XYZ file of N, CA and C in Angstrom:
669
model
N -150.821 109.409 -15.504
C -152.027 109.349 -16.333
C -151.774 110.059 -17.661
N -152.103 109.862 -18.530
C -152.135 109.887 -20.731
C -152.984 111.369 -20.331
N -152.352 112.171 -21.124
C -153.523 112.908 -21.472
C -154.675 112.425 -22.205
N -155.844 113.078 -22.280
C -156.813 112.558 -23.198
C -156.749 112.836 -24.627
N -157.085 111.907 -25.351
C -157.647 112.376 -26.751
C -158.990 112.467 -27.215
N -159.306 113.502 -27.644
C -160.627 113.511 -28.328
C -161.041 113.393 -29.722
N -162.163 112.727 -29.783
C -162.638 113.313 -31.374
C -164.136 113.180 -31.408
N -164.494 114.121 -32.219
C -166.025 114.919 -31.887
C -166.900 114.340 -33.337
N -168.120 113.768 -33.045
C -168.498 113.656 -34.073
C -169.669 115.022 -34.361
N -170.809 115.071 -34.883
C -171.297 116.338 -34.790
C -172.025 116.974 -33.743
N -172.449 115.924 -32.736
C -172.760 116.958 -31.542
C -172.425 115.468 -30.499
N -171.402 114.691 -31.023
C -170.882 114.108 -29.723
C -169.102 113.593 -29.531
N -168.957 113.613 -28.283
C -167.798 113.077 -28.352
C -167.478 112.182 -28.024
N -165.990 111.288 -28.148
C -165.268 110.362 -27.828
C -163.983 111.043 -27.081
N -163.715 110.195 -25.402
C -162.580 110.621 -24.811
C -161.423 109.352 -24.775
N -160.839 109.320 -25.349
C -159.735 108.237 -24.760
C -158.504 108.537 -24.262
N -158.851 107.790 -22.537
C -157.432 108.206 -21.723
C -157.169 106.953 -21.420
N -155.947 106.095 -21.275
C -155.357 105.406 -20.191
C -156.083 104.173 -21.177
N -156.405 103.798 -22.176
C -156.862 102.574 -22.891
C -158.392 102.650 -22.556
N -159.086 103.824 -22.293
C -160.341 103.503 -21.978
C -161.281 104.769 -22.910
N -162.719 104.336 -23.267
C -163.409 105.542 -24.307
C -164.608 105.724 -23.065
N -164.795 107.047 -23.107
C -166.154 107.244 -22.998
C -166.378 108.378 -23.510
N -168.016 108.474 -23.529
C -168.650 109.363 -24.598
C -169.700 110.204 -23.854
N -170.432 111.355 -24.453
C -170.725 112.245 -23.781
C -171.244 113.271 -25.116
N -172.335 114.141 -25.283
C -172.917 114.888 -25.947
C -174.345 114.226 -25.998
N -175.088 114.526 -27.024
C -176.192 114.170 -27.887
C -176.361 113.922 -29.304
N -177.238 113.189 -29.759
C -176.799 113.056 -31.116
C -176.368 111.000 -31.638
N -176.043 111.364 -32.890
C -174.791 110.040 -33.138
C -173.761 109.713 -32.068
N -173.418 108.759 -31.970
C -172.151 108.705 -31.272
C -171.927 109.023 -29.528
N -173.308 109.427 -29.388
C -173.339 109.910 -27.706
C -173.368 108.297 -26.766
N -174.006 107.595 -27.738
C -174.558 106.709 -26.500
C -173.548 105.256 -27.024
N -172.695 105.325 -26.343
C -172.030 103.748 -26.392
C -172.052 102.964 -25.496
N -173.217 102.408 -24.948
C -174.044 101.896 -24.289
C -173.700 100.323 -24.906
N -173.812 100.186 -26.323
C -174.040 98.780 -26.767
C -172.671 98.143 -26.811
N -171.350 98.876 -26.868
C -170.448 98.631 -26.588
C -169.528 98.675 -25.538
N -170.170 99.170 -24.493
C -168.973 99.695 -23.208
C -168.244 98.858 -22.736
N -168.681 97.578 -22.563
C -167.420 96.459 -22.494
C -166.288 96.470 -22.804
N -166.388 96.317 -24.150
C -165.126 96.345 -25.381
C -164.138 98.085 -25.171
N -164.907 99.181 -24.709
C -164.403 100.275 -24.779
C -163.951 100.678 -23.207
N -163.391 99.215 -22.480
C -163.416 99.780 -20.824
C -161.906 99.393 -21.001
N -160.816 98.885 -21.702
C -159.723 98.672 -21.845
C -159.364 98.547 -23.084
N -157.814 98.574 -23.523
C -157.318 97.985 -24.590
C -157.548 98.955 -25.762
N -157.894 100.322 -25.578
C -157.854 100.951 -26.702
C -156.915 101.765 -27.485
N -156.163 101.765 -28.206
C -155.168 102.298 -28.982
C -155.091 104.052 -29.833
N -156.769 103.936 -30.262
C -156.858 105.114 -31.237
C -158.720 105.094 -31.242
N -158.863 106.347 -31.414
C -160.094 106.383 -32.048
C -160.042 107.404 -32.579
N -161.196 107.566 -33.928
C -161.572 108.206 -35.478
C -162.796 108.505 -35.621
N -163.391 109.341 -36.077
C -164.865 109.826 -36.083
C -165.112 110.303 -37.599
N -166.474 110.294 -38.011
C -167.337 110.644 -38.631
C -168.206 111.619 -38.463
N -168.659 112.640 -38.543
C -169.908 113.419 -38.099
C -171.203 112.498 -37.369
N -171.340 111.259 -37.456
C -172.698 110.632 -37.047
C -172.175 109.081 -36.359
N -170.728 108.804 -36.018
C -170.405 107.703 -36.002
C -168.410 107.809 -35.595
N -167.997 106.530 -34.482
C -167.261 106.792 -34.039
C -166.411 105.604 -34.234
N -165.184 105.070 -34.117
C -164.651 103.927 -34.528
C -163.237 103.661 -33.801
N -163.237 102.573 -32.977
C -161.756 102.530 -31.669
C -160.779 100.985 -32.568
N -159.662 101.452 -32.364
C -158.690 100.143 -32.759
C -158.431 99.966 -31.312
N -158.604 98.662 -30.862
C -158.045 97.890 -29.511
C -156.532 97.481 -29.882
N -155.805 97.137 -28.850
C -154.291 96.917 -29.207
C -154.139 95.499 -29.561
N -155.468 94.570 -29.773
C -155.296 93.336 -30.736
C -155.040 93.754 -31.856
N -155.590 94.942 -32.438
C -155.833 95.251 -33.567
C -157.662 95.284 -34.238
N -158.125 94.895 -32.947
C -159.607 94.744 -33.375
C -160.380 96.270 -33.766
N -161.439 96.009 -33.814
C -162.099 97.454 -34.381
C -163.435 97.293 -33.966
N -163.625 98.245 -32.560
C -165.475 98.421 -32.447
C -165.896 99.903 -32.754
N -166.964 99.843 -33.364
C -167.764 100.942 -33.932
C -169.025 101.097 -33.292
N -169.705 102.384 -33.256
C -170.478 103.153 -32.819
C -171.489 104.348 -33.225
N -172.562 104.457 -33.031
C -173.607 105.382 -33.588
C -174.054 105.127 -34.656
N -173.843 105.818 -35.926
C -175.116 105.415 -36.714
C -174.742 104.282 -37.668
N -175.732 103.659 -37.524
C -175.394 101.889 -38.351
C -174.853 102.257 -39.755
N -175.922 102.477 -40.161
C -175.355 103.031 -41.884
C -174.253 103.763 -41.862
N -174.120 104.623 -41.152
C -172.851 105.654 -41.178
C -171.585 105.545 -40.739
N -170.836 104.235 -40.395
C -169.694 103.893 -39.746
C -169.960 103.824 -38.730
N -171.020 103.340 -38.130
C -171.573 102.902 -36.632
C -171.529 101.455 -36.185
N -171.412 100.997 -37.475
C -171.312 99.188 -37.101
C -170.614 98.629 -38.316
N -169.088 97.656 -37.838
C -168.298 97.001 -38.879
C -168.873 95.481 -38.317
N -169.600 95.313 -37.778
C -169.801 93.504 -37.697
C -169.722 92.829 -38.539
N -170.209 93.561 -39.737
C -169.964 92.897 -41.037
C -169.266 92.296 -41.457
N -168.177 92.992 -40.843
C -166.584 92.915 -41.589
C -165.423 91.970 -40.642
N -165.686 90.426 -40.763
C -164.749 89.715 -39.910
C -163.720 89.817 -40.091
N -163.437 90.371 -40.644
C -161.888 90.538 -41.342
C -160.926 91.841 -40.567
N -161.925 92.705 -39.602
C -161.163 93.393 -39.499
C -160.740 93.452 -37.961
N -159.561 92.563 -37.915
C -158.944 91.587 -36.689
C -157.707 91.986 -36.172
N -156.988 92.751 -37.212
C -155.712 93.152 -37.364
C -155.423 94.623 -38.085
N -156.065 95.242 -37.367
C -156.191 96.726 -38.791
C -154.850 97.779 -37.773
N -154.213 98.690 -38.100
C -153.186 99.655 -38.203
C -153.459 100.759 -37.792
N -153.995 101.513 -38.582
C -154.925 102.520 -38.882
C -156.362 102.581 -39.418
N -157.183 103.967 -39.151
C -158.380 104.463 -39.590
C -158.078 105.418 -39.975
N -158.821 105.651 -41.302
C -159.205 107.307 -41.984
C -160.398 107.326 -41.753
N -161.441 108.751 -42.260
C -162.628 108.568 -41.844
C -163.049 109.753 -42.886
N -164.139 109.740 -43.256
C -164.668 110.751 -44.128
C -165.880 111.045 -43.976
N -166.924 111.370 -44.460
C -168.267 112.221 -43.857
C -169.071 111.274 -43.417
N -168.844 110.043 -44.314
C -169.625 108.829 -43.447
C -169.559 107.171 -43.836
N -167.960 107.171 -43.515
C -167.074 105.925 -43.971
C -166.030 105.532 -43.098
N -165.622 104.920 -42.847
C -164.084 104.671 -42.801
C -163.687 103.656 -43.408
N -162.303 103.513 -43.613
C -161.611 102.959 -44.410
C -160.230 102.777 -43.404
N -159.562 100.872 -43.322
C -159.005 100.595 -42.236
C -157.598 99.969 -43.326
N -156.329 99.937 -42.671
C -155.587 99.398 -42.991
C -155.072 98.058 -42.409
N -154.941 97.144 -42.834
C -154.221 95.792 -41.985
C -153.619 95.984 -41.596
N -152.867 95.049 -40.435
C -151.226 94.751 -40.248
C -150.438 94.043 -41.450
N -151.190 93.679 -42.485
C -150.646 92.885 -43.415
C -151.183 93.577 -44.723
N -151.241 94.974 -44.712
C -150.916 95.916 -45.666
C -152.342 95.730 -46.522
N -153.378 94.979 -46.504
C -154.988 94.947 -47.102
C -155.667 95.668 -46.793
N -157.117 95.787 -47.190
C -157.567 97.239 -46.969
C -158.885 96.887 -46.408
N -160.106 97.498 -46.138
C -161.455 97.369 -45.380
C -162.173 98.588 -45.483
N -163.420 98.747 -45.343
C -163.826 99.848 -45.365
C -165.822 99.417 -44.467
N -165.747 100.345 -43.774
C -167.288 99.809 -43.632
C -168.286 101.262 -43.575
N -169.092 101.451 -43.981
C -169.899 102.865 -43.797
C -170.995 102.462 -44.664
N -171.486 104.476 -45.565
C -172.116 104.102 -46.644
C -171.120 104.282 -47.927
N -171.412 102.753 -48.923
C -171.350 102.764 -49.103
C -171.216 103.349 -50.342
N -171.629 104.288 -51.001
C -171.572 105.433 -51.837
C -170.524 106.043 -51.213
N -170.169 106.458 -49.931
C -168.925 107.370 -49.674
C -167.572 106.379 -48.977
N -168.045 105.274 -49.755
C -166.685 104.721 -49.647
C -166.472 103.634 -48.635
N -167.546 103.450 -48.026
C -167.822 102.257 -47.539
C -167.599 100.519 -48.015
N -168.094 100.483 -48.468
C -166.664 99.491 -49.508
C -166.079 99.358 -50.118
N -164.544 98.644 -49.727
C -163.797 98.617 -50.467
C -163.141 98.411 -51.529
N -162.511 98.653 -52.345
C -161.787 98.311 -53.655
C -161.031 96.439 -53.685
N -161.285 95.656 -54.489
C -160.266 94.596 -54.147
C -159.163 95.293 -54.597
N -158.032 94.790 -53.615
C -156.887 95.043 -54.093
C -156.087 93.677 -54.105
N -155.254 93.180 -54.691
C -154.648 92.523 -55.090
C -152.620 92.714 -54.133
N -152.799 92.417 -53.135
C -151.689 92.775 -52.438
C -150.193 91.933 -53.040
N -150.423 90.634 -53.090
C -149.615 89.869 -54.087
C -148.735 90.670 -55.224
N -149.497 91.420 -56.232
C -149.296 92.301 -57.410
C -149.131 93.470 -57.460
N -149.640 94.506 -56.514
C -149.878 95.283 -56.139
C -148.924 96.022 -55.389
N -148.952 95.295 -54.288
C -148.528 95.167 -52.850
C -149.004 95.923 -51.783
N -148.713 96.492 -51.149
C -149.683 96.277 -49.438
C -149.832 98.202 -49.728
N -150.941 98.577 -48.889
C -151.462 99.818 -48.873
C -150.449 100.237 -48.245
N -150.104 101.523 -48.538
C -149.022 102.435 -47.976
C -149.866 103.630 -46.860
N -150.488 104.157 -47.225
C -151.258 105.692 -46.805
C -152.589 105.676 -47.239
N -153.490 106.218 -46.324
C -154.869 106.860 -46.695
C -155.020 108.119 -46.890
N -155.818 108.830 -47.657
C -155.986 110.367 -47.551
C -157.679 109.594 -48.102
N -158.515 110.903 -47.926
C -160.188 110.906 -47.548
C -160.685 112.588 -47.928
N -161.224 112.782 -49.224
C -162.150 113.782 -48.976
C -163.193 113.738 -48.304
N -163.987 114.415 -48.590
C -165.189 114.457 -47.306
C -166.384 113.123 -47.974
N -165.939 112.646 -49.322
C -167.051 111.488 -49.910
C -166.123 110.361 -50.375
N -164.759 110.264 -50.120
C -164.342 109.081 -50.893
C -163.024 108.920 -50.788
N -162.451 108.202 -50.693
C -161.104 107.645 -50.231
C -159.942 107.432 -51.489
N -158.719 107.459 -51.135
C -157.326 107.170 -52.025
C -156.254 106.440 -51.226
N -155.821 105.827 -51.999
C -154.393 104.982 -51.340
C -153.587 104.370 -52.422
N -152.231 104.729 -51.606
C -150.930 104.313 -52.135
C -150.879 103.301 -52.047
N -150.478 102.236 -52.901
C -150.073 100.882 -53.047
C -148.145 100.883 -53.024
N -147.558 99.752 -52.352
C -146.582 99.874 -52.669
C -145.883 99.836 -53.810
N -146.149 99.514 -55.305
C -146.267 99.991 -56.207
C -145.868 101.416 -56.258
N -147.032 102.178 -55.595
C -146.827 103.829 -56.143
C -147.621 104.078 -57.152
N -148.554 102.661 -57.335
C -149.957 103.061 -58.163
C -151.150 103.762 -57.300
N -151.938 104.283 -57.155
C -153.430 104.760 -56.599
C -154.426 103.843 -57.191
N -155.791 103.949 -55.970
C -156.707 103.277 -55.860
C -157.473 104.100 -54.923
N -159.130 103.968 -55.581
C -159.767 105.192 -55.277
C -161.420 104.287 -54.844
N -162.277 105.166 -53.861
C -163.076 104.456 -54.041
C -164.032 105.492 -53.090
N -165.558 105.740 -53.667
C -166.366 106.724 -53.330
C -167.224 107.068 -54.527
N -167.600 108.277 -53.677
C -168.344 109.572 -55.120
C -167.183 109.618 -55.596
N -167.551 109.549 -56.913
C -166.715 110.257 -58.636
C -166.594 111.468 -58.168
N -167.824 112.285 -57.829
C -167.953 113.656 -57.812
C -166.812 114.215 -56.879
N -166.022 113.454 -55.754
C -165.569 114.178 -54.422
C -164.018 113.282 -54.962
N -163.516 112.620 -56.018
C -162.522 112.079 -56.302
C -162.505 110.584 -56.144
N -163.499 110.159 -56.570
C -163.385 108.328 -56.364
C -163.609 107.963 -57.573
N -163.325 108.460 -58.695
C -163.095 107.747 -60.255
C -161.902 108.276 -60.690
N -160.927 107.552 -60.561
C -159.856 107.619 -61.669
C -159.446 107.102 -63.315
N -160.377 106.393 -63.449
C -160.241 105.792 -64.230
C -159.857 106.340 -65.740
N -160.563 107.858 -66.069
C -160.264 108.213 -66.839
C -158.338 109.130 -67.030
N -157.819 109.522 -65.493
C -156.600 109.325 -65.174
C -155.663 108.538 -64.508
N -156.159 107.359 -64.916
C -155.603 106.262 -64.499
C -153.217 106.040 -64.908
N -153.578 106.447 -66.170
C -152.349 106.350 -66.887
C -151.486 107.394 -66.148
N -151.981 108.330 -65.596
C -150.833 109.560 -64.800
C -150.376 109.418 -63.835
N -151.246 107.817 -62.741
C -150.991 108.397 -61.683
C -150.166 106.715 -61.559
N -149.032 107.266 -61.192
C -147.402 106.263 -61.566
C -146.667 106.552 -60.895
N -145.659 105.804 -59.790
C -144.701 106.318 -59.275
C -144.932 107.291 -58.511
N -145.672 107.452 -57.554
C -146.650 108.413 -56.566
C -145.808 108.408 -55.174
N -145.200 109.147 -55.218
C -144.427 109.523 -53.634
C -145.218 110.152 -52.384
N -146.298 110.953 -52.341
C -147.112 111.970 -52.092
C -148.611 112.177 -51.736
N -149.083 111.961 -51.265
C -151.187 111.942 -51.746
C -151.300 113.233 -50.606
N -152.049 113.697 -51.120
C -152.592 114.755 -50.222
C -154.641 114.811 -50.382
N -155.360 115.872 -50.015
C -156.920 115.885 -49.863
C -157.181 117.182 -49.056
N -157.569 117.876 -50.550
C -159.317 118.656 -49.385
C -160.310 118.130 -49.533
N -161.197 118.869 -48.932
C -162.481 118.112 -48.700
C -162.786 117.627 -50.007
N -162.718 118.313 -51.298
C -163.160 117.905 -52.583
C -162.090 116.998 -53.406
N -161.141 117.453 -53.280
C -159.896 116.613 -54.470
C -158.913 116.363 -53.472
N -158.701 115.157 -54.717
C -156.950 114.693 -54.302
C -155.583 115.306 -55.312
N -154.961 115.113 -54.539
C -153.472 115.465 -55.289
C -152.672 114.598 -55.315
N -151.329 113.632 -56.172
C -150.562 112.951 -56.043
C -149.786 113.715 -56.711
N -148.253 113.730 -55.843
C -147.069 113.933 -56.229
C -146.421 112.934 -57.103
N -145.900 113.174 -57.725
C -144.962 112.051 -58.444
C -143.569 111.880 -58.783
N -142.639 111.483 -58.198
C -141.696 111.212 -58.215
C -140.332 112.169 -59.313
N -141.160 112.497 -60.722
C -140.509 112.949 -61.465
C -141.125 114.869 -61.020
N -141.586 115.641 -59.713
C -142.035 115.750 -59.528
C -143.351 116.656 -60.257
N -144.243 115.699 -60.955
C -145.280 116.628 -61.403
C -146.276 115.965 -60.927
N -147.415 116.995 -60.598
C -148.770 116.835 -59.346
C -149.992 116.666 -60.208
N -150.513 115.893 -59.767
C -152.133 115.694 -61.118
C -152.871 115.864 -59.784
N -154.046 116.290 -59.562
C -155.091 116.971 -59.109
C -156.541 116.104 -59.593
N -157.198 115.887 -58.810
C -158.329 115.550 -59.550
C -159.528 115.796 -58.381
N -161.097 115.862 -59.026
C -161.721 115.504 -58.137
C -163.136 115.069 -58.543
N -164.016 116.417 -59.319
C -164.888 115.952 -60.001
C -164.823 115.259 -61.118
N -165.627 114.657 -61.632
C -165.230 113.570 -62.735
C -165.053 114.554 -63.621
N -164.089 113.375 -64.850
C -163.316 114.054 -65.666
C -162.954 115.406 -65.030
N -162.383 115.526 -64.648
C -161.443 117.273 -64.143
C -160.488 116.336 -63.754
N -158.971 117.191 -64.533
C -157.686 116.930 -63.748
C -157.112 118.284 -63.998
N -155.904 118.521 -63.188
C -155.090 119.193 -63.528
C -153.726 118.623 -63.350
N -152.496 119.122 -64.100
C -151.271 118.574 -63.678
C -150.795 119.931 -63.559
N -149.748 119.820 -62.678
C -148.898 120.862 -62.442
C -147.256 120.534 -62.222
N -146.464 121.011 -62.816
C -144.766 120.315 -63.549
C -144.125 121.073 -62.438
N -143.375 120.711 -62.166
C -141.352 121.336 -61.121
C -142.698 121.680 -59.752
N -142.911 120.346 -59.034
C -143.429 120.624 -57.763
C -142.609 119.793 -56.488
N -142.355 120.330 -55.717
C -141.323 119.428 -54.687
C -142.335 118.879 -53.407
N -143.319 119.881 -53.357
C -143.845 119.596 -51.635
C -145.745 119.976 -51.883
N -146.357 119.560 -51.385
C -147.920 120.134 -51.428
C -148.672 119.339 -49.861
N -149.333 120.882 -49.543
C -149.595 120.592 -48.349
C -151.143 120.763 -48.788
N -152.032 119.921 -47.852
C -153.474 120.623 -48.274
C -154.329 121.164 -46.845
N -154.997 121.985 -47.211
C -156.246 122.510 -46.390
C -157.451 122.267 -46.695
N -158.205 122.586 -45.980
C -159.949 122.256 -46.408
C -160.232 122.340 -47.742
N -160.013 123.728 -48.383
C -160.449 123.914 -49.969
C -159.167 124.030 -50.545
N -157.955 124.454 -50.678
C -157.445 124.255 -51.123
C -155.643 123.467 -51.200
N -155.053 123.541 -51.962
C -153.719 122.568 -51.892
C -152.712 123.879 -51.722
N -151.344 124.009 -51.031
C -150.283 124.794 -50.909
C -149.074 124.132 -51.593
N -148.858 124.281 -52.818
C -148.016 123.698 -53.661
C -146.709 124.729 -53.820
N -145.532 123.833 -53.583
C -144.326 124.569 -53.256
C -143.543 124.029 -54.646
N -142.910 125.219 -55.868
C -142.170 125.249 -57.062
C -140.254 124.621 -56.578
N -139.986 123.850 -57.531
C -138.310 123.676 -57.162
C -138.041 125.016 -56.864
N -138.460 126.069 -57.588
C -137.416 127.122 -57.759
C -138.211 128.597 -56.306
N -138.736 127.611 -55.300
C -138.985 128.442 -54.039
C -140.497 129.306 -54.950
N -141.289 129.418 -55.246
C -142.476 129.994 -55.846
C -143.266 128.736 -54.925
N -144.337 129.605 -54.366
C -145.701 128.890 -53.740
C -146.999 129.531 -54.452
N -147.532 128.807 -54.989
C -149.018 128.819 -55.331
C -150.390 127.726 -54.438
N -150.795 128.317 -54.948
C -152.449 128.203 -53.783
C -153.160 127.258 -55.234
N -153.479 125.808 -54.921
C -154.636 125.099 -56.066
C -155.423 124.595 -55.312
N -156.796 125.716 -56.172
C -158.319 125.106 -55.639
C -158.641 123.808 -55.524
């Protein structure tokens, strides 16, 4: 028997052992009642929200749970048939294909829908990172694509031109960080605010802030 995995939304949980979910607390996310069918085999992963819970089956399918508005229900979204991965943020998720396209279902303000992306030109999503209001992703390119509150890092637009050749994405709850290849780190989160920071090799993040490691062995702490 699998050990279990959990993930807690704010006063409920999700258990998945052996391809199977069940749930348990009060709250969002307690009662998966409308889905237990779909959640009695075949499950791969599950991802949470504070109010809302979300399982990839090993088709690749995706059933969701608890609060409608809040990443509780993708019915919407026929498209998401073949997804990879889930990120999840205060009340979104955001799914990756098997064929590198992107999805998102929640509220929308925190990122609930998605960006078109242009996979052809582009090419296929690499990585998710998620503050607590809004989402980022690597294109194979090594361009970024953002989508949420401005306020929590979902407008780039005004640093659009910096962020090039992106090896890296990191997220606290408020900002993102991209590494870049030549390695210098641009930071962003509330609108208009960036920072760059030059000779960076590695950046790890925590809740509030980023652990940014210098070529020359120097670690600094960015809010």
């Amino acid at each position: 028997m699998a050990l279990p995995v959990v993930q807690s939304a704010t006063n409920a949980f999700a258990v998945l052992q052996d391809g199977r979910v069940r749930t348990a607390g009060y709250g969002w996310g307690d009662d998966s009642s409308a889905v237990t069918a779909q959640l009695q085999d075949g499950v791969s992963e599950i991802a949470a929200t504070p109010y809302a819970f979300a399982a990839i089956k090993t088709d690749g399918s995706v059933v969701a749970w608890g609060h409608p508005s809040l990443g509780g229900d993708c019915r919407s979204l026929p498209l998401l048939r073949r997804v990879r991965c889930l990120k999840s943020n205060q009340c979104a998720f955001a799914a990756i294909m098997m064929d590198g396209s992107l999805g998102a279902f929640g509220h929308a303000q925190w990122g609930g829908t998605s960006p078109v992306v242009d996979v052809a030109i582009q090419g296929r999503i690499k990585a998710i990172q998620a503050t607590s209001s809004a989402f980022a992703a690597i294109l194979a390119n090594r361009s970024i694509v953002t989508w949420g509150r401005p306020d929590f890092g979902g407008d780039i637009e005004y640093l659009r031109h910096t962020l090039y050749d992106v090896v890296c994405l990191s997220a606290t709850s408020n900002r993102f960080a991209a590494l870049r290849s030549d390695k210098e780190l641009i930071c962003w989160g509330t609108v208009n605010s960036c920072w760059q920071i030059e000779d960076v090799v590695s950046v790890k993040s925590g809740q509030r802030f980023f652990l940014v490691v210098h070529s020359d062995g120097e670690v600094s702490l960015v809010p």
